[in-house]
GROMACS .gro file of C-alpha atoms in nm:
model
  440
    1UNK     CA    1  -2.522   3.722  13.808
    2UNK     CA    2  -2.850   3.842  13.665
    3UNK     CA    3  -3.198   3.768  13.786
    4UNK     CA    4  -3.250   3.591  13.454
    5UNK     CA    5  -3.039   3.305  13.583
    6UNK     CA    6  -3.269   3.259  13.878
    7UNK     CA    7  -3.575   3.274  13.652
    8UNK     CA    8  -3.427   3.006  13.429
    9UNK     CA    9  -3.340   2.801  13.732
   10UNK     CA   10  -3.699   2.805  13.854
   11UNK     CA   11  -3.824   2.691  13.514
   12UNK     CA   12  -3.569   2.415  13.477
   13UNK     CA   13  -3.512   2.278  13.821
   14UNK     CA   14  -3.685   1.953  13.907
   15UNK     CA   15  -3.777   1.820  14.247
   16UNK     CA   16  -3.486   1.726  14.468
   17UNK     CA   17  -3.465   1.400  14.653
   18UNK     CA   18  -3.445   1.464  15.026
   19UNK     CA   19  -3.212   1.258  15.237
   20UNK     CA   20  -3.007   1.253  15.552
   21UNK     CA   21  -2.631   1.204  15.565
   22UNK     CA   22  -2.536   0.921  15.331
   23UNK     CA   23  -2.561   0.589  15.512
   24UNK     CA   24  -2.275   0.347  15.486
   25UNK     CA   25  -2.486   0.081  15.323
   26UNK     CA   26  -2.612   0.313  15.050
   27UNK     CA   27  -2.300   0.262  14.843
   28UNK     CA   28  -2.379  -0.107  14.813
   29UNK     CA   29  -2.648  -0.003  14.568
   30UNK     CA   30  -2.373   0.075  14.323
   31UNK     CA   31  -2.271  -0.288  14.293
   32UNK     CA   32  -2.585  -0.367  14.094
   33UNK     CA   33  -2.571  -0.418  13.720
   34UNK     CA   34  -2.526  -0.094  13.531
   35UNK     CA   35  -2.709  -0.004  13.217
   36UNK     CA   36  -2.500  -0.003  12.905
   37UNK     CA   37  -2.670   0.314  12.782
   38UNK     CA   38  -2.643   0.433  12.425
   39UNK     CA   39  -2.357   0.342  12.198
   40UNK     CA   40  -2.105   0.629  12.176
   41UNK     CA   41  -2.174   0.857  11.882
   42UNK     CA   42  -1.891   1.030  11.700
   43UNK     CA   43  -2.067   1.366  11.714
   44UNK     CA   44  -2.396   1.522  11.815
   45UNK     CA   45  -2.666   1.565  11.551
   46UNK     CA   46  -2.708   1.946  11.535
   47UNK     CA   47  -3.074   1.910  11.434
   48UNK     CA   48  -3.190   1.656  11.694
   49UNK     CA   49  -3.406   1.801  11.972
   50UNK     CA   50  -3.253   1.676  12.296
   51UNK     CA   51  -3.313   1.725  12.668
   52UNK     CA   52  -3.025   1.655  12.905
   53UNK     CA   53  -3.051   1.620  13.282
   54UNK     CA   54  -2.768   1.784  13.477
   55UNK     CA   55  -2.714   1.758  13.855
   56UNK     CA   56  -2.458   1.901  14.094
   57UNK     CA   57  -2.399   1.961  14.463
   58UNK     CA   58  -2.341   2.309  14.600
   59UNK     CA   59  -2.504   2.621  14.736
   60UNK     CA   60  -2.720   2.893  14.578
   61UNK     CA   61  -2.413   3.083  14.459
   62UNK     CA   62  -2.293   2.784  14.255
   63UNK     CA   63  -2.645   2.727  14.126
   64UNK     CA   64  -2.665   3.085  14.002
   65UNK     CA   65  -2.340   3.047  13.813
   66UNK     CA   66  -2.438   2.716  13.657
   67UNK     CA   67  -2.773   2.854  13.548
   68UNK     CA   68  -2.606   3.154  13.383
   69UNK     CA   69  -2.366   2.918  13.201
   70UNK     CA   70  -2.654   2.697  13.089
   71UNK     CA   71  -2.834   3.000  12.948
   72UNK     CA   72  -2.531   3.061  12.726
   73UNK     CA   73  -2.511   2.695  12.621
   74UNK     CA   74  -2.878   2.683  12.525
   75UNK     CA   75  -2.842   3.005  12.325
   76UNK     CA   76  -2.555   2.848  12.130
   77UNK     CA   77  -2.732   2.510  12.103
   78UNK     CA   78  -3.105   2.586  12.065
   79UNK     CA   79  -3.183   2.218  12.003
   80UNK     CA   80  -3.052   2.115  12.348
   81UNK     CA   81  -3.245   2.184  12.667
   82UNK     CA   82  -3.081   2.134  13.006
   83UNK     CA   83  -3.292   2.026  13.304
   84UNK     CA   84  -3.114   2.090  13.635
   85UNK     CA   85  -3.117   1.993  14.001
   86UNK     CA   86  -2.879   2.043  14.291
   87UNK     CA   87  -2.853   1.955  14.658
   88UNK     CA   88  -2.615   1.957  14.952
   89UNK     CA   89  -2.322   1.715  14.926
   90UNK     CA   90  -2.473   1.438  15.141
   91UNK     CA   91  -2.822   1.456  14.989
   92UNK     CA   92  -2.671   1.475  14.642
   93UNK     CA   93  -2.495   1.140  14.674
   94UNK     CA   94  -2.799   0.979  14.836
   95UNK     CA   95  -2.993   1.069  14.521
   96UNK     CA   96  -2.717   0.955  14.284
   97UNK     CA   97  -2.687   0.618  14.460
   98UNK     CA   98  -3.061   0.560  14.426
   99UNK     CA   99  -3.046   0.653  14.057
  100UNK     CA  100  -2.746   0.428  13.999
  101UNK     CA  101  -2.940   0.133  14.137
  102UNK     CA  102  -3.235   0.207  13.907
  103UNK     CA  103  -3.017   0.306  13.609
  104UNK     CA  104  -3.163   0.657  13.594
  105UNK     CA  105  -2.855   0.871  13.653
  106UNK     CA  106  -2.851   1.221  13.501
  107UNK     CA  107  -2.697   1.256  13.157
  108UNK     CA  108  -2.428   1.477  13.310
  109UNK     CA  109  -2.349   1.513  13.679
  110UNK     CA  110  -2.078   1.641  13.907
  111UNK     CA  111  -1.835   1.375  14.020
  112UNK     CA  112  -1.594   1.375  14.313
  113UNK     CA  113  -1.267   1.187  14.344
  114UNK     CA  114  -1.406   1.005  14.648
  115UNK     CA  115  -1.681   0.841  14.438
  116UNK     CA  116  -1.500   0.796  14.108
  117UNK     CA  117  -1.411   0.429  14.157
  118UNK     CA  118  -1.759   0.333  14.279
  119UNK     CA  119  -1.929   0.474  13.972
  120UNK     CA  120  -1.653   0.402  13.721
  121UNK     CA  121  -1.562   0.057  13.850
  122UNK     CA  122  -1.922  -0.067  13.843
  123UNK     CA  123  -1.998   0.078  13.500
  124UNK     CA  124  -2.244   0.345  13.608
  125UNK     CA  125  -2.067   0.619  13.412
  126UNK     CA  126  -1.963   0.627  13.049
  127UNK     CA  127  -1.592   0.619  12.958
  128UNK     CA  128  -1.504   0.954  12.805
  129UNK     CA  129  -1.206   0.826  12.604
  130UNK     CA  130  -1.398   0.819  12.274
  131UNK     CA  131  -1.478   1.189  12.315
  132UNK     CA  132  -1.150   1.328  12.452
  133UNK     CA  133  -0.956   1.534  12.200
  134UNK     CA  134  -1.256   1.567  11.967
  135UNK     CA  135  -1.591   1.643  12.130
  136UNK     CA  136  -1.409   1.730  12.454
  137UNK     CA  137  -1.095   1.937  12.402
  138UNK     CA  138  -0.816   1.846  12.644
  139UNK     CA  139  -0.526   2.033  12.482
  140UNK     CA  140  -0.538   2.305  12.745
  141UNK     CA  141  -0.571   2.070  13.045
  142UNK     CA  142  -0.274   1.936  13.241
  143UNK     CA  143  -0.246   1.564  13.154
  144UNK     CA  144  -0.222   1.476  13.524
  145UNK     CA  145  -0.569   1.627  13.581
  146UNK     CA  146  -0.708   1.425  13.289
  147UNK     CA  147  -0.552   1.106  13.426
  148UNK     CA  148  -0.691   1.181  13.771
  149UNK     CA  149  -1.029   1.079  13.626
  150UNK     CA  150  -0.912   0.729  13.531
  151UNK     CA  151  -1.053   0.405  13.668
  152UNK     CA  152  -0.937   0.074  13.523
  153UNK     CA  153  -0.744   0.265  13.254
  154UNK     CA  154  -1.054   0.449  13.133
  155UNK     CA  155  -1.129   0.818  13.188
  156UNK     CA  156  -1.470   0.832  13.359
  157UNK     CA  157  -1.460   1.184  13.502
  158UNK     CA  158  -1.304   1.508  13.381
  159UNK     CA  159  -1.186   1.770  13.629
  160UNK     CA  160  -1.310   2.122  13.563
  161UNK     CA  161  -1.074   2.266  13.822
  162UNK     CA  162  -0.820   2.195  14.094
  163UNK     CA  163  -0.772   2.329  14.443
  164UNK     CA  164  -0.575   2.303  14.765
  165UNK     CA  165  -0.675   2.338  15.128
  166UNK     CA  166  -0.614   2.666  15.307
  167UNK     CA  167  -0.670   2.828  15.644
  168UNK     CA  168  -0.902   3.126  15.609
  169UNK     CA  169  -0.888   3.422  15.847
  170UNK     CA  170  -1.142   3.703  15.890
  171UNK     CA  171  -0.896   3.988  15.946
  172UNK     CA  172  -1.142   4.273  16.024
  173UNK     CA  173  -1.335   4.055  16.270
  174UNK     CA  174  -1.014   3.953  16.445
  175UNK     CA  175  -0.908   4.318  16.466
  176UNK     CA  176  -1.246   4.402  16.620
  177UNK     CA  177  -1.188   4.130  16.879
  178UNK     CA  178  -0.836   4.250  16.950
  179UNK     CA  179  -0.673   3.931  16.819
  180UNK     CA  180  -0.391   3.947  16.567
  181UNK     CA  181  -0.403   3.751  16.244
  182UNK     CA  182  -0.122   3.492  16.265
  183UNK     CA  183   0.195   3.610  16.096
  184UNK     CA  184   0.322   3.305  15.914
  185UNK     CA  185   0.249   2.930  15.942
  186UNK     CA  186   0.130   2.779  16.269
  187UNK     CA  187   0.185   2.441  16.429
  188UNK     CA  188  -0.125   2.245  16.524
  189UNK     CA  189  -0.093   2.339  16.891
  190UNK     CA  190  -0.038   2.705  16.802
  191UNK     CA  191  -0.351   2.702  16.587
  192UNK     CA  192  -0.553   2.546  16.869
  193UNK     CA  193  -0.427   2.813  17.109
  194UNK     CA  194  -0.521   3.081  16.858
  195UNK     CA  195  -0.875   2.942  16.828
  196UNK     CA  196  -0.916   2.943  17.206
  197UNK     CA  197  -0.798   3.304  17.221
  198UNK     CA  198  -1.052   3.407  16.957
  199UNK     CA  199  -1.341   3.236  17.135
  200UNK     CA  200  -1.248   3.400  17.464
  201UNK     CA  201  -1.238   3.743  17.298
  202UNK     CA  202  -1.565   3.682  17.110
  203UNK     CA  203  -1.767   3.541  17.402
  204UNK     CA  204  -1.932   3.876  17.476
  205UNK     CA  205  -2.050   3.928  17.117
  206UNK     CA  206  -2.410   3.858  17.022
  207UNK     CA  207  -2.408   3.608  16.869
  208UNK     CA  208  -2.082   3.482  17.018
  209UNK     CA  209  -1.782   3.453  16.787
  210UNK     CA  210  -1.578   3.132  16.802
  211UNK     CA  211  -1.236   3.050  16.670
  212UNK     CA  212  -1.349   2.795  16.413
  213UNK     CA  213  -1.553   2.484  16.348
  214UNK     CA  214  -1.418   2.151  16.470
  215UNK     CA  215  -1.163   2.082  16.199
  216UNK     CA  216  -1.115   1.720  16.311
  217UNK     CA  217  -1.432   1.641  16.113
  218UNK     CA  218  -1.264   1.734  15.783
  219UNK     CA  219  -1.177   1.416  15.596
  220UNK     CA  220  -0.938   1.579  15.349
  221UNK     CA  221  -0.756   1.771  15.623
  222UNK     CA  222  -0.708   1.442  15.806
  223UNK     CA  223  -0.534   1.311  15.495
  224UNK     CA  224  -0.296   1.606  15.498
  225UNK     CA  225  -0.225   1.541  15.867
  226UNK     CA  226  -0.154   1.176  15.785
  227UNK     CA  227   0.093   1.284  15.520
  228UNK     CA  228   0.266   1.500  15.779
  229UNK     CA  229   0.311   1.186  15.991
  230UNK     CA  230   0.466   0.998  15.699
  231UNK     CA  231   0.146   0.798  15.651
  232UNK     CA  232  -0.121   0.775  15.384
  233UNK     CA  233  -0.495   0.714  15.378
  234UNK     CA  234  -0.464   0.423  15.133
  235UNK     CA  235  -0.167   0.194  15.084
  236UNK     CA  236  -0.238  -0.033  14.787
  237UNK     CA  237  -0.584  -0.168  14.859
  238UNK     CA  238  -0.564  -0.128  15.237
  239UNK     CA  239  -0.565   0.155  15.489
  240UNK     CA  240  -0.224   0.313  15.530
  241UNK     CA  241  -0.248   0.395  15.902
  242UNK     CA  242  -0.353   0.242  16.234
  243UNK     CA  243  -0.648   0.294  16.467
  244UNK     CA  244  -0.423   0.478  16.709
  245UNK     CA  245  -0.342   0.737  16.445
  246UNK     CA  246  -0.709   0.816  16.392
  247UNK     CA  247  -0.771   0.824  16.767
  248UNK     CA  248  -0.484   1.073  16.802
  249UNK     CA  249  -0.642   1.296  16.538
  250UNK     CA  250  -0.989   1.284  16.693
  251UNK     CA  251  -0.845   1.342  17.039
  252UNK     CA  252  -0.772   1.695  16.919
  253UNK     CA  253  -1.149   1.745  16.913
  254UNK     CA  254  -1.173   1.697  17.289
  255UNK     CA  255  -0.902   1.960  17.340
  256UNK     CA  256  -1.082   2.203  17.111
  257UNK     CA  257  -1.415   2.146  17.288
  258UNK     CA  258  -1.262   2.186  17.633
  259UNK     CA  259  -1.086   2.511  17.541
  260UNK     CA  260  -1.401   2.649  17.378
  261UNK     CA  261  -1.197   2.720  17.067
  262UNK     CA  262  -1.458   2.580  16.828
  263UNK     CA  263  -1.826   2.646  16.778
  264UNK     CA  264  -2.039   2.400  16.979
  265UNK     CA  265  -2.198   2.130  16.766
  266UNK     CA  266  -2.543   2.240  16.883
  267UNK     CA  267  -2.493   2.595  16.754
  268UNK     CA  268  -2.352   2.469  16.425
  269UNK     CA  269  -2.665   2.258  16.375
  270UNK     CA  270  -2.883   2.565  16.437
  271UNK     CA  271  -2.726   2.751  16.146
  272UNK     CA  272  -2.914   2.515  15.910
  273UNK     CA  273  -2.668   2.512  15.623
  274UNK     CA  274  -2.544   2.870  15.656
  275UNK     CA  275  -2.164   2.886  15.650
  276UNK     CA  276  -2.047   2.993  15.994
  277UNK     CA  277  -1.748   3.173  15.843
  278UNK     CA  278  -1.965   3.361  15.596
  279UNK     CA  279  -2.204   3.452  15.877
  280UNK     CA  280  -1.923   3.599  16.087
  281UNK     CA  281  -1.978   3.358  16.376
  282UNK     CA  282  -1.630   3.207  16.346
  283UNK     CA  283  -1.311   3.397  16.264
  284UNK     CA  284  -1.119   3.115  16.095
  285UNK     CA  285  -1.171   2.783  15.919
  286UNK     CA  286  -0.984   2.533  15.705
  287UNK     CA  287  -1.142   2.471  15.365
  288UNK     CA  288  -1.067   2.460  14.994
  289UNK     CA  289  -0.907   2.782  14.873
  290UNK     CA  290  -1.170   2.828  14.603
  291UNK     CA  291  -1.439   2.850  14.873
  292UNK     CA  292  -1.305   3.199  14.942
  293UNK     CA  293  -1.565   3.339  14.704
  294UNK     CA  294  -1.848   3.140  14.862
  295UNK     CA  295  -1.762   3.246  15.217
  296UNK     CA  296  -1.701   3.607  15.113
  297UNK     CA  297  -2.053   3.621  14.970
  298UNK     CA  298  -2.203   3.506  15.304
  299UNK     CA  299  -2.442   3.716  15.515
  300UNK     CA  300  -2.161   3.899  15.697
  301UNK     CA  301  -1.961   3.963  15.375
  302UNK     CA  302  -1.635   3.881  15.556
  303UNK     CA  303  -1.300   4.005  15.428
  304UNK     CA  304  -1.088   3.689  15.428
  305UNK     CA  305  -0.725   3.599  15.375
  306UNK     CA  306  -0.566   3.262  15.292
  307UNK     CA  307  -0.275   3.087  15.461
  308UNK     CA  308  -0.128   2.737  15.457
  309UNK     CA  309  -0.291   2.491  15.705
  310UNK     CA  310  -0.099   2.402  16.023
  311UNK     CA  311   0.202   2.173  16.017
  312UNK     CA  312   0.473   2.082  16.266
  313UNK     CA  313   0.755   2.027  16.015
  314UNK     CA  314   0.811   2.283  15.741
  315UNK     CA  315   0.965   2.013  15.522
  316UNK     CA  316   0.654   1.797  15.545
  317UNK     CA  317   0.328   1.985  15.486
  318UNK     CA  318   0.128   1.688  15.352
  319UNK     CA  319  -0.037   1.929  15.106
  320UNK     CA  320  -0.157   1.809  14.765
  321UNK     CA  321  -0.348   1.933  14.462
  322UNK     CA  322  -0.699   1.786  14.446
  323UNK     CA  323  -0.889   1.758  14.118
  324UNK     CA  324  -1.207   1.954  14.173
  325UNK     CA  325  -1.562   1.926  14.046
  326UNK     CA  326  -1.526   1.645  13.797
  327UNK     CA  327  -1.799   1.588  13.539
  328UNK     CA  328  -1.925   1.247  13.427
  329UNK     CA  329  -2.184   1.106  13.186
  330UNK     CA  330  -2.437   0.854  13.315
  331UNK     CA  331  -2.397   0.519  13.139
  332UNK     CA  332  -2.773   0.517  13.088
  333UNK     CA  333  -2.768   0.844  12.891
  334UNK     CA  334  -2.947   0.822  12.556
  335UNK     CA  335  -2.757   1.126  12.428
  336UNK     CA  336  -2.388   1.078  12.517
  337UNK     CA  337  -2.255   1.286  12.227
  338UNK     CA  338  -2.460   1.589  12.334
  339UNK     CA  339  -2.361   1.523  12.696
  340UNK     CA  340  -1.995   1.527  12.592
  341UNK     CA  341  -2.050   1.855  12.410
  342UNK     CA  342  -2.203   2.003  12.725
  343UNK     CA  343  -1.906   1.886  12.936
  344UNK     CA  344  -1.666   2.043  12.684
  345UNK     CA  345  -1.856   2.370  12.720
  346UNK     CA  346  -1.853   2.369  13.101
  347UNK     CA  347  -1.484   2.283  13.118
  348UNK     CA  348  -1.337   2.487  12.831
  349UNK     CA  349  -1.556   2.782  12.736
  350UNK     CA  350  -1.397   3.118  12.826
  351UNK     CA  351  -1.735   3.273  12.906
  352UNK     CA  352  -1.802   2.992  13.153
  353UNK     CA  353  -1.462   3.066  13.300
  354UNK     CA  354  -1.566   3.427  13.343
  355UNK     CA  355  -1.894   3.328  13.510
  356UNK     CA  356  -1.734   3.096  13.765
  357UNK     CA  357  -1.408   3.281  13.820
  358UNK     CA  358  -1.220   3.086  14.087
  359UNK     CA  359  -1.532   2.965  14.267
  360UNK     CA  360  -1.481   2.609  14.132
  361UNK     CA  361  -1.108   2.629  14.198
  362UNK     CA  362  -0.837   2.721  13.951
  363UNK     CA  363  -0.977   2.623  13.608
  364UNK     CA  364  -0.831   2.300  13.472
  365UNK     CA  365  -0.854   2.437  13.119
  366UNK     CA  366  -0.630   2.719  13.001
  367UNK     CA  367  -0.903   2.839  12.764
  368UNK     CA  368  -1.150   2.871  13.052
  369UNK     CA  369  -0.886   3.046  13.262
  370UNK     CA  370  -0.825   3.292  12.978
  371UNK     CA  371  -1.184   3.412  13.007
  372UNK     CA  372  -1.145   3.519  13.367
  373UNK     CA  373  -1.103   3.886  13.442
  374UNK     CA  374  -0.964   3.821  13.786
  375UNK     CA  375  -1.127   4.019  14.063
  376UNK     CA  376  -0.975   4.069  14.406
  377UNK     CA  377  -1.096   3.731  14.533
  378UNK     CA  378  -0.968   3.550  14.225
  379UNK     CA  379  -0.629   3.716  14.267
  380UNK     CA  380  -0.614   3.601  14.629
  381UNK     CA  381  -0.685   3.241  14.529
  382UNK     CA  382  -0.430   3.246  14.247
  383UNK     CA  383  -0.167   3.409  14.468
  384UNK     CA  384  -0.225   3.153  14.741
  385UNK     CA  385  -0.200   2.852  14.511
  386UNK     CA  386   0.116   2.991  14.358
  387UNK     CA  387   0.263   3.050  14.705
  388UNK     CA  388   0.214   2.686  14.812
  389UNK     CA  389   0.298   2.525  14.478
  390UNK     CA  390   0.648   2.425  14.591
  391UNK     CA  391   0.517   2.289  14.922
  392UNK     CA  392   0.283   2.027  14.775
  393UNK     CA  393   0.476   1.727  14.903
  394UNK     CA  394   0.173   1.504  14.969
  395UNK     CA  395  -0.039   1.288  14.740
  396UNK     CA  396  -0.415   1.281  14.680
  397UNK     CA  397  -0.558   0.939  14.764
  398UNK     CA  398  -0.604   0.697  14.473
  399UNK     CA  399  -0.954   0.650  14.337
  400UNK     CA  400  -1.033   0.318  14.506
  401UNK     CA  401  -1.373   0.159  14.554
  402UNK     CA  402  -1.507   0.252  14.895
  403UNK     CA  403  -1.339   0.594  14.917
  404UNK     CA  404  -1.674   0.772  14.924
  405UNK     CA  405  -1.791   0.551  15.210
  406UNK     CA  406  -1.471   0.628  15.400
  407UNK     CA  407  -1.548   1.000  15.377
  408UNK     CA  408  -1.914   0.980  15.473
  409UNK     CA  409  -1.859   0.752  15.771
  410UNK     CA  410  -1.565   0.968  15.881
  411UNK     CA  411  -1.788   1.277  15.893
  412UNK     CA  412  -2.074   1.097  16.067
  413UNK     CA  413  -1.861   0.930  16.335
  414UNK     CA  414  -1.654   1.243  16.399
  415UNK     CA  415  -1.975   1.421  16.494
  416UNK     CA  416  -2.028   1.166  16.772
  417UNK     CA  417  -1.687   1.264  16.905
  418UNK     CA  418  -1.781   1.633  16.893
  419UNK     CA  419  -2.106   1.567  17.082
  420UNK     CA  420  -1.922   1.355  17.338
  421UNK     CA  421  -2.121   1.047  17.237
  422UNK     CA  422  -1.805   0.848  17.165
  423UNK     CA  423  -1.444   0.861  17.279
  424UNK     CA  424  -1.175   0.900  17.012
  425UNK     CA  425  -1.079   0.536  17.066
  426UNK     CA  426  -1.438   0.411  17.035
  427UNK     CA  427  -1.489   0.624  16.725
  428UNK     CA  428  -1.169   0.493  16.566
  429UNK     CA  429  -1.277   0.132  16.630
  430UNK     CA  430  -1.613   0.199  16.464
  431UNK     CA  431  -1.464   0.377  16.164
  432UNK     CA  432  -1.204   0.107  16.103
  433UNK     CA  433  -1.472  -0.162  16.109
  434UNK     CA  434  -1.679   0.030  15.852
  435UNK     CA  435  -1.376   0.127  15.643
  436UNK     CA  436  -1.222  -0.217  15.617
  437UNK     CA  437  -1.559  -0.358  15.513
  438UNK     CA  438  -1.603  -0.084  15.250
  439UNK     CA  439  -1.260  -0.148  15.099
  440UNK     CA  440  -1.343  -0.516  15.062
   0.00000   0.00000   0.00000
């Protein structure tokens, strides 16, 4: 990206709302009355001077790409100015919840599957149905990805991409430590043993190199593990598993901590938002495949490979395709037609596809994908997703109200397990109490 993007970012970006990890009760703000916003317009007035607010979560790399894309949009639409802001995932949703309560949501903002039902079900985002096929072209988007944005039979978020989880390995770092990159899929116990071996080999480094972060804190990986057990996160409008299942999952954390296979929670906190994998302080991690670009651009510039996450039964991986980086229009927007035009640009424009590459995931739109001149990292992501396509035997959770709360409380409570402040059983009791309340 050019420095121009950063200059534009400085001029456009507003103040960010600070916040800690999203509290469970914050989502109750969403139950307030939503503003009806402006009546849908058939098309945007090309002569009207309009300013749109746009917000997303992500790191500086994503911000740079968005700002470069916005520069192109403003060049093509000189009457539309885009004001931007971004934050970390937790702080981002704290700000959106506050805005939802006061009916001041951005005109356009990134949406996640975990929050779709909260915002769509309570009328905080505008149905996109009146714009799909006209202002927002969906011809090149898989219908299943379009329908993934539905709540109460209305499309309230449009996926710009899709992705799957992957295990990432830093091959050169492992070679330096004298540890071989796993050849083929691993079981969960084999992966844990591998992480312990890495940490033992990397103990003498300065800073020390650990096997990974504590993967038991990863909400979406837990869902894959549930699928491997023949269970699901949500069954109808209830949880699809028992407390003992969650306690079993979090008990893996104690094993990882005892073996030294994962980075201590204290050291992870000291990194202050820097990706441990990108910094070369862990040699492996489980994350979304499209994060390959983000991690590869980290301080250590690691050379990473992708492999399928652990499973114990090759006929039951639990893997699924997750709609990524959805975009929604705030119901309070005074310029919904222009907002729809902006979403169409971000999702479909080939030049935007070229700017983002695979960093958002595999583009949902074929026209955006056509603009990508795949680099080595893009090719790795595409090759990986193609390699696991016939192993996607799991299902993404349905967009139910409370899903966002389930994720945030899962992350917060799992950290207590990592710090030894709660046993897996105590943590499971706490999470179930919060989760069952959220689903009600």
